[in-house]
PDB file of C-alpha atoms in Angstrom:
ATOM      1  CA  UNK C1490      68.380 279.828 116.614  1.00 40.00           C
ATOM      2  CA  UNK C1491      64.717 280.058 116.807  1.00 38.00           C
ATOM      3  CA  UNK C1492      62.456 281.528 114.592  1.00 41.00           C
ATOM      4  CA  UNK C1493      61.880 285.379 115.745  1.00 41.00           C
ATOM      5  CA  UNK C1494      58.249 284.644 116.750  1.00 41.00           C
ATOM      6  CA  UNK C1495      59.189 281.636 118.896  1.00 38.00           C
ATOM      7  CA  UNK C1496      61.240 283.948 120.678  1.00 42.00           C
ATOM      8  CA  UNK C1497      58.732 286.275 120.972  1.00 43.00           C
ATOM      9  CA  UNK C1498      56.457 283.815 122.351  1.00 46.00           C
ATOM     10  CA  UNK C1499      59.056 282.649 124.789  1.00 48.00           C
ATOM     11  CA  UNK C1500      59.191 286.124 126.038  1.00 46.00           C
ATOM     12  CA  UNK C1501      55.853 286.427 126.458  1.00 48.00           C
ATOM     13  CA  UNK C1502      55.400 282.781 127.877  1.00 48.00           C
ATOM     14  CA  UNK C1503      58.370 284.302 130.694  1.00 47.00           C
ATOM     15  CA  UNK C1504      55.937 287.590 131.186  1.00 52.00           C
ATOM     16  CA  UNK C1505      52.756 285.530 131.575  1.00 59.00           C
ATOM     17  CA  UNK C1506      54.685 283.290 134.095  1.00 77.00           C
ATOM     18  CA  UNK C1507      56.198 286.736 136.097  1.00 81.00           C
ATOM     19  CA  UNK C1508      52.836 288.443 136.173  1.00 83.00           C
ATOM     20  CA  UNK C1509      51.074 285.014 137.371  1.00 88.00           C
ATOM     21  CA  UNK C1510      54.095 284.896 140.139  1.00 90.00           C
ATOM     22  CA  UNK C1511      53.064 289.057 141.170  1.00 92.00           C
ATOM     23  CA  UNK C1512      49.397 288.126 141.243  1.00 94.00           C
ATOM     24  CA  UNK C1513      49.582 285.293 143.170  1.00 96.00           C
ATOM     25  CA  UNK C1514      52.251 287.184 145.706  1.00 97.00           C
ATOM     26  CA  UNK C1515      49.654 290.190 146.080  1.00 97.00           C
ATOM     27  CA  UNK C1516      46.914 288.102 147.094  1.00 97.00           C
ATOM     28  CA  UNK C1517      49.091 286.417 149.627  1.00 97.00           C
ATOM     29  CA  UNK C1518      50.487 289.718 150.594  1.00 98.00           C
ATOM     30  CA  UNK C1519      46.792 291.228 150.914  1.00 98.00           C
ATOM     31  CA  UNK C1520      46.121 287.842 152.614  1.00 98.00           C
ATOM     32  CA  UNK C1521      48.753 288.433 155.174  1.00 98.00           C
ATOM     33  CA  UNK C1522      47.767 292.159 155.703  1.00 98.00           C
ATOM     34  CA  UNK C1523      43.741 291.380 156.708  1.00 98.00           C
ATOM     35  CA  UNK C1524      45.219 288.859 159.339  1.00 98.00           C
ATOM     36  CA  UNK C1525      47.827 291.600 160.708  1.00 98.00           C
ATOM     37  CA  UNK C1526      44.557 294.052 160.690  1.00 98.00           C
ATOM     38  CA  UNK C1527      42.881 291.477 162.674  1.00 98.00           C
ATOM     39  CA  UNK C1528      45.929 290.442 164.703  1.00 98.00           C
ATOM     40  CA  UNK C1529      46.058 294.238 165.646  1.00 98.00           C
ATOM     41  CA  UNK C1530      42.162 294.243 166.712  1.00 98.00           C
ATOM     42  CA  UNK C1531      42.535 290.552 168.626  1.00 98.00           C
ATOM     43  CA  UNK C1532      45.740 291.794 170.491  1.00 98.00           C
ATOM     44  CA  UNK C1533      43.825 294.832 171.855  1.00 97.00           C
ATOM     45  CA  UNK C1534      41.266 292.489 173.604  1.00 97.00           C
ATOM     46  CA  UNK C1535      43.976 290.178 174.837  1.00 98.00           C
ATOM     47  CA  UNK C1536      45.889 292.664 176.344  1.00 97.00           C
ATOM     48  CA  UNK C1537      42.774 293.720 178.574  1.00 96.00           C
ATOM     49  CA  UNK C1538      42.084 290.136 179.441  1.00 97.00           C
ATOM     50  CA  UNK C1539      45.803 288.930 180.479  1.00 97.00           C
ATOM     51  CA  UNK C1540      47.253 288.921 183.816  1.00 94.00           C
ATOM     52  CA  UNK C1541      49.902 291.377 184.362  1.00 95.00           C
ATOM     53  CA  UNK C1542      52.429 288.815 184.126  1.00 96.00           C
ATOM     54  CA  UNK C1543      51.676 288.312 180.536  1.00 97.00           C
ATOM     55  CA  UNK C1544      50.756 291.796 179.351  1.00 97.00           C
ATOM     56  CA  UNK C1545      53.896 292.723 178.303  1.00 97.00           C
ATOM     57  CA  UNK C1546      54.032 289.939 176.000  1.00 97.00           C
ATOM     58  CA  UNK C1547      50.490 291.241 174.652  1.00 98.00           C
ATOM     59  CA  UNK C1548      52.003 294.703 174.059  1.00 98.00           C
ATOM     60  CA  UNK C1549      55.124 293.025 172.376  1.00 98.00           C
ATOM     61  CA  UNK C1550      53.172 291.175 170.128  1.00 98.00           C
ATOM     62  CA  UNK C1551      50.609 294.092 169.087  1.00 98.00           C
ATOM     63  CA  UNK C1552      53.503 296.279 168.511  1.00 98.00           C
ATOM     64  CA  UNK C1553      54.942 293.561 166.233  1.00 98.00           C
ATOM     65  CA  UNK C1554      52.003 293.089 164.415  1.00 98.00           C
ATOM     66  CA  UNK C1555      51.349 297.108 163.377  1.00 98.00           C
ATOM     67  CA  UNK C1556      55.328 296.444 162.232  1.00 98.00           C
ATOM     68  CA  UNK C1557      54.708 293.873 160.155  1.00 98.00           C
ATOM     69  CA  UNK C1558      50.911 295.740 158.732  1.00 98.00           C
ATOM     70  CA  UNK C1559      52.769 298.613 157.990  1.00 98.00           C
ATOM     71  CA  UNK C1560      55.640 296.487 155.750  1.00 97.00           C
ATOM     72  CA  UNK C1561      52.904 294.599 154.274  1.00 98.00           C
ATOM     73  CA  UNK C1562      50.716 297.694 153.118  1.00 98.00           C
ATOM     74  CA  UNK C1563      54.295 298.910 151.262  1.00 98.00           C
ATOM     75  CA  UNK C1564      54.771 295.558 149.714  1.00 97.00           C
ATOM     76  CA  UNK C1565      51.096 295.561 148.412  1.00 98.00           C
ATOM     77  CA  UNK C1566      51.329 299.184 146.913  1.00 98.00           C
ATOM     78  CA  UNK C1567      55.073 298.197 145.685  1.00 96.00           C
ATOM     79  CA  UNK C1568      52.900 295.474 144.013  1.00 96.00           C
ATOM     80  CA  UNK C1569      50.791 298.359 142.172  1.00 96.00           C
ATOM     81  CA  UNK C1570      47.632 297.250 144.381  1.00 98.00           C
ATOM     82  CA  UNK C1571      45.655 299.445 146.948  1.00 98.00           C
ATOM     83  CA  UNK C1572      46.530 297.841 150.412  1.00 98.00           C
ATOM     84  CA  UNK C1573      43.519 296.406 151.956  1.00 96.00           C
ATOM     85  CA  UNK C1574      42.133 298.482 154.974  1.00 97.00           C
ATOM     86  CA  UNK C1575      41.189 297.089 158.144  1.00 97.00           C
ATOM     87  CA  UNK C1576      37.764 296.546 159.291  1.00 97.00           C
ATOM     88  CA  UNK C1577      35.936 298.585 162.004  1.00 95.00           C
ATOM     89  CA  UNK C1578      35.923 295.910 163.991  1.00 95.00           C
ATOM     90  CA  UNK C1579      36.392 291.914 164.008  1.00 96.00           C
ATOM     91  CA  UNK C1580      33.950 289.143 165.483  1.00 96.00           C
ATOM     92  CA  UNK C1581      35.963 286.845 168.218  1.00 96.00           C
ATOM     93  CA  UNK C1582      35.816 283.110 167.547  1.00 95.00           C
ATOM     94  CA  UNK C1583      34.335 282.559 171.378  1.00 97.00           C
ATOM     95  CA  UNK C1584      34.482 284.202 174.298  1.00 97.00           C
ATOM     96  CA  UNK C1585      37.060 285.847 175.832  1.00 97.00           C
ATOM     97  CA  UNK C1586      36.224 286.728 179.380  1.00 97.00           C
ATOM     98  CA  UNK C1587      39.717 285.945 180.968  1.00 98.00           C
ATOM     99  CA  UNK C1588      43.471 285.219 181.192  1.00 97.00           C
ATOM    100  CA  UNK C1589      43.185 282.000 180.213  1.00 97.00           C
ATOM    101  CA  UNK C1590      40.700 282.548 177.744  1.00 98.00           C
ATOM    102  CA  UNK C1591      42.875 285.468 176.064  1.00 98.00           C
ATOM    103  CA  UNK C1592      46.004 283.004 175.784  1.00 98.00           C
ATOM    104  CA  UNK C1593      44.590 280.677 174.245  1.00 97.00           C
ATOM    105  CA  UNK C1594      42.922 283.148 171.588  1.00 98.00           C
ATOM    106  CA  UNK C1595      46.489 284.719 171.371  1.00 98.00           C
ATOM    107  CA  UNK C1596      47.739 281.316 170.337  1.00 97.00           C
ATOM    108  CA  UNK C1597      45.018 280.630 168.007  1.00 96.00           C
ATOM    109  CA  UNK C1598      45.473 284.223 166.603  1.00 97.00           C
ATOM    110  CA  UNK C1599      49.095 283.623 166.105  1.00 97.00           C
ATOM    111  CA  UNK C1600      48.645 280.255 164.240  1.00 95.00           C
ATOM    112  CA  UNK C1601      45.913 282.056 161.947  1.00 96.00           C
ATOM    113  CA  UNK C1602      48.839 284.707 161.024  1.00 97.00           C
ATOM    114  CA  UNK C1603      51.712 282.054 161.134  1.00 96.00           C
ATOM    115  CA  UNK C1604      49.297 280.222 158.036  1.00 95.00           C
ATOM    116  CA  UNK C1605      48.964 283.291 155.805  1.00 97.00           C
ATOM    117  CA  UNK C1606      52.978 283.788 156.170  1.00 97.00           C
ATOM    118  CA  UNK C1607      53.199 280.269 154.837  1.00 96.00           C
ATOM    119  CA  UNK C1608      51.252 281.322 151.700  1.00 96.00           C
ATOM    120  CA  UNK C1609      53.612 284.365 150.991  1.00 97.00           C
ATOM    121  CA  UNK C1610      56.432 282.467 151.788  1.00 97.00           C
ATOM    122  CA  UNK C1611      55.261 279.858 149.107  1.00 96.00           C
ATOM    123  CA  UNK C1612      54.413 282.766 146.355  1.00 97.00           C
ATOM    124  CA  UNK C1613      57.088 285.436 146.760  1.00 97.00           C
ATOM    125  CA  UNK C1614      60.728 285.203 146.072  1.00 95.00           C
ATOM    126  CA  UNK C1615      64.375 287.022 147.112  1.00 96.00           C
ATOM    127  CA  UNK C1616      63.712 289.355 150.008  1.00 96.00           C
ATOM    128  CA  UNK C1617      59.764 289.224 150.218  1.00 96.00           C
ATOM    129  CA  UNK C1618      60.183 285.421 150.638  1.00 97.00           C
ATOM    130  CA  UNK C1619      62.548 285.991 153.695  1.00 98.00           C
ATOM    131  CA  UNK C1620      61.179 288.518 155.349  1.00 97.00           C
ATOM    132  CA  UNK C1621      57.784 286.058 155.152  1.00 98.00           C
ATOM    133  CA  UNK C1622      59.768 283.537 156.554  1.00 97.00           C
ATOM    134  CA  UNK C1623      60.841 285.574 159.374  1.00 97.00           C
ATOM    135  CA  UNK C1624      57.199 286.896 159.785  1.00 98.00           C
ATOM    136  CA  UNK C1625      56.032 283.233 159.920  1.00 97.00           C
ATOM    137  CA  UNK C1626      59.001 282.354 162.363  1.00 96.00           C
ATOM    138  CA  UNK C1627      57.605 285.398 164.808  1.00 97.00           C
ATOM    139  CA  UNK C1628      54.259 284.364 164.711  1.00 97.00           C
ATOM    140  CA  UNK C1629      55.048 280.747 165.346  1.00 96.00           C
ATOM    141  CA  UNK C1630      57.352 281.392 168.334  1.00 96.00           C
ATOM    142  CA  UNK C1631      54.487 283.668 169.920  1.00 97.00           C
ATOM    143  CA  UNK C1632      51.816 280.866 169.636  1.00 96.00           C
ATOM    144  CA  UNK C1633      54.476 278.650 171.379  1.00 96.00           C
ATOM    145  CA  UNK C1634      54.726 280.881 174.224  1.00 96.00           C
ATOM    146  CA  UNK C1635      51.030 281.485 174.454  1.00 97.00           C
ATOM    147  CA  UNK C1636      50.256 277.851 174.594  1.00 94.00           C
ATOM    148  CA  UNK C1637      53.001 276.481 176.355  1.00 93.00           C
ATOM    149  CA  UNK C1638      54.381 274.468 173.507  1.00 88.00           C
ATOM    150  CA  UNK C1639      54.472 274.184 169.856  1.00 82.00           C
ATOM    151  CA  UNK C1640      53.874 272.251 166.657  1.00 77.00           C
ATOM    152  CA  UNK C1641      55.573 270.427 164.012  1.00 77.00           C
ATOM    153  CA  UNK C1642      54.869 272.579 160.867  1.00 76.00           C
ATOM    154  CA  UNK C1643      53.776 276.110 162.004  1.00 74.00           C
ATOM    155  CA  UNK C1644      51.222 277.559 159.448  1.00 74.00           C
ATOM    156  CA  UNK C1645      49.780 274.232 158.204  1.00 73.00           C
ATOM    157  CA  UNK C1646      46.705 273.223 159.790  1.00 65.00           C
ATOM    158  CA  UNK C1647      48.390 270.558 162.058  1.00 50.00           C
ATOM    159  CA  UNK C1648      47.604 271.152 165.976  1.00 41.00           C
ATOM    160  CA  UNK C1649      49.465 268.793 168.864  1.00 45.00           C
ATOM    161  CA  UNK C1650      45.914 267.720 169.541  1.00 47.00           C
ATOM    162  CA  UNK C1651      44.929 266.620 166.231  1.00 43.00           C
ATOM    163  CA  UNK C1652      43.850 262.824 165.809  1.00 42.00           C
ATOM    164  CA  UNK C1653      47.333 261.197 163.994  1.00 40.00           C
ATOM    165  CA  UNK C1654      46.368 260.564 159.891  1.00 38.00           C
ATOM    166  CA  UNK C1655      45.033 256.792 159.149  1.00 37.00           C
ATOM    167  CA  UNK C1656      47.056 255.623 156.844  1.00 40.00           C
ATOM    168  CA  UNK C1657      43.867 253.389 155.122  1.00 40.00           C
ATOM    169  CA  UNK C1658      40.655 251.283 155.338  1.00 40.00           C
ATOM    170  CA  UNK C1659      42.131 248.861 157.540  1.00 43.00           C
ATOM    171  CA  UNK C1660      44.006 251.314 159.835  1.00 38.00           C
ATOM    172  CA  UNK C1661      40.388 253.560 160.327  1.00 38.00           C
ATOM    173  CA  UNK C1662      38.831 250.111 161.135  1.00 42.00           C
ATOM    174  CA  UNK C1663      41.073 249.429 164.061  1.00 41.00           C
ATOM    175  CA  UNK C1664      41.543 253.006 164.883  1.00 40.00           C
ATOM    176  CA  UNK C1665      37.444 253.672 165.350  1.00 41.00           C
ATOM    177  CA  UNK C1666      35.971 250.011 165.621  1.00 44.00           C
ATOM    178  CA  UNK C1667      33.900 250.260 162.717  1.00 41.00           C
ATOM    179  CA  UNK C1668      34.435 247.480 160.108  1.00 41.00           C
ATOM    180  CA  UNK C1669      35.158 249.022 156.300  1.00 39.00           C
ATOM    181  CA  UNK C1670      35.070 245.064 154.484  1.00 39.00           C
ATOM    182  CA  UNK C1671      31.482 244.541 155.129  1.00 40.00           C
ATOM    183  CA  UNK C1672      32.581 241.191 157.105  1.00 40.00           C
ATOM    184  CA  UNK C1673      31.683 241.883 160.703  1.00 40.00           C
ATOM    185  CA  UNK C1674      32.732 239.187 162.949  1.00 40.00           C
ATOM    186  CA  UNK C1675      34.867 237.144 160.118  1.00 40.00           C
ATOM    187  CA  UNK C1676      38.275 238.581 162.014  1.00 37.00           C
TER     188      UNK C1676
END
C-alpha cells in the first residue's frame, strides 16, 4: 500500500487533471459559442442575398445555429462560467453583394464553425463530445451543400483548392522549379 501522502497526492493530481480538462472544455465551448453567434449574424446577411431556391436552406441553417447557440450557453453555465455575449455586429471577410458571394460566405462560415467544434470534440468527453461531433458533422454537411462538395477532414484547415503538401526540399524544388541544393544546372 502507498503511504497516505502519496495517495493524497494522487487524488490531487486527478483533480488537477480534471480541472485542466474542464478548463479546456470551457475554452472550447466559449469559442464554439462565439462562432455560433457569428453564424447567426452571418446567416442574416446570407438570407438577404441568396436566391429563392436557397432561401429555405439559409433559414434552416439560421435556426440550427440559434439552437446550437442555446445548447452551448447552457453548457458554459454548467461549467460555472458566464456565456460569452454576441457582438452588436461582425465584420464580413469580404463584400457579399449577391447570391454567389452569399453561398461562398455560407460555406466558409460553416467551415469555421466546424473548426471550433473539432476543438470542442478534442476537449470534451462523453455526451458533450458526442454533441460536438454531431454539430461538426452538421456544419460540414451544410458547407458541402453550399459549396457543392466537401473536404476530406471537416473542421481542419484543409480546403479542396489547397496545394498538396511537399514531402522534402527536393520535392519542393521539383514543384516550384527552384534549386535548394545550390547546384544549379548540375542535374
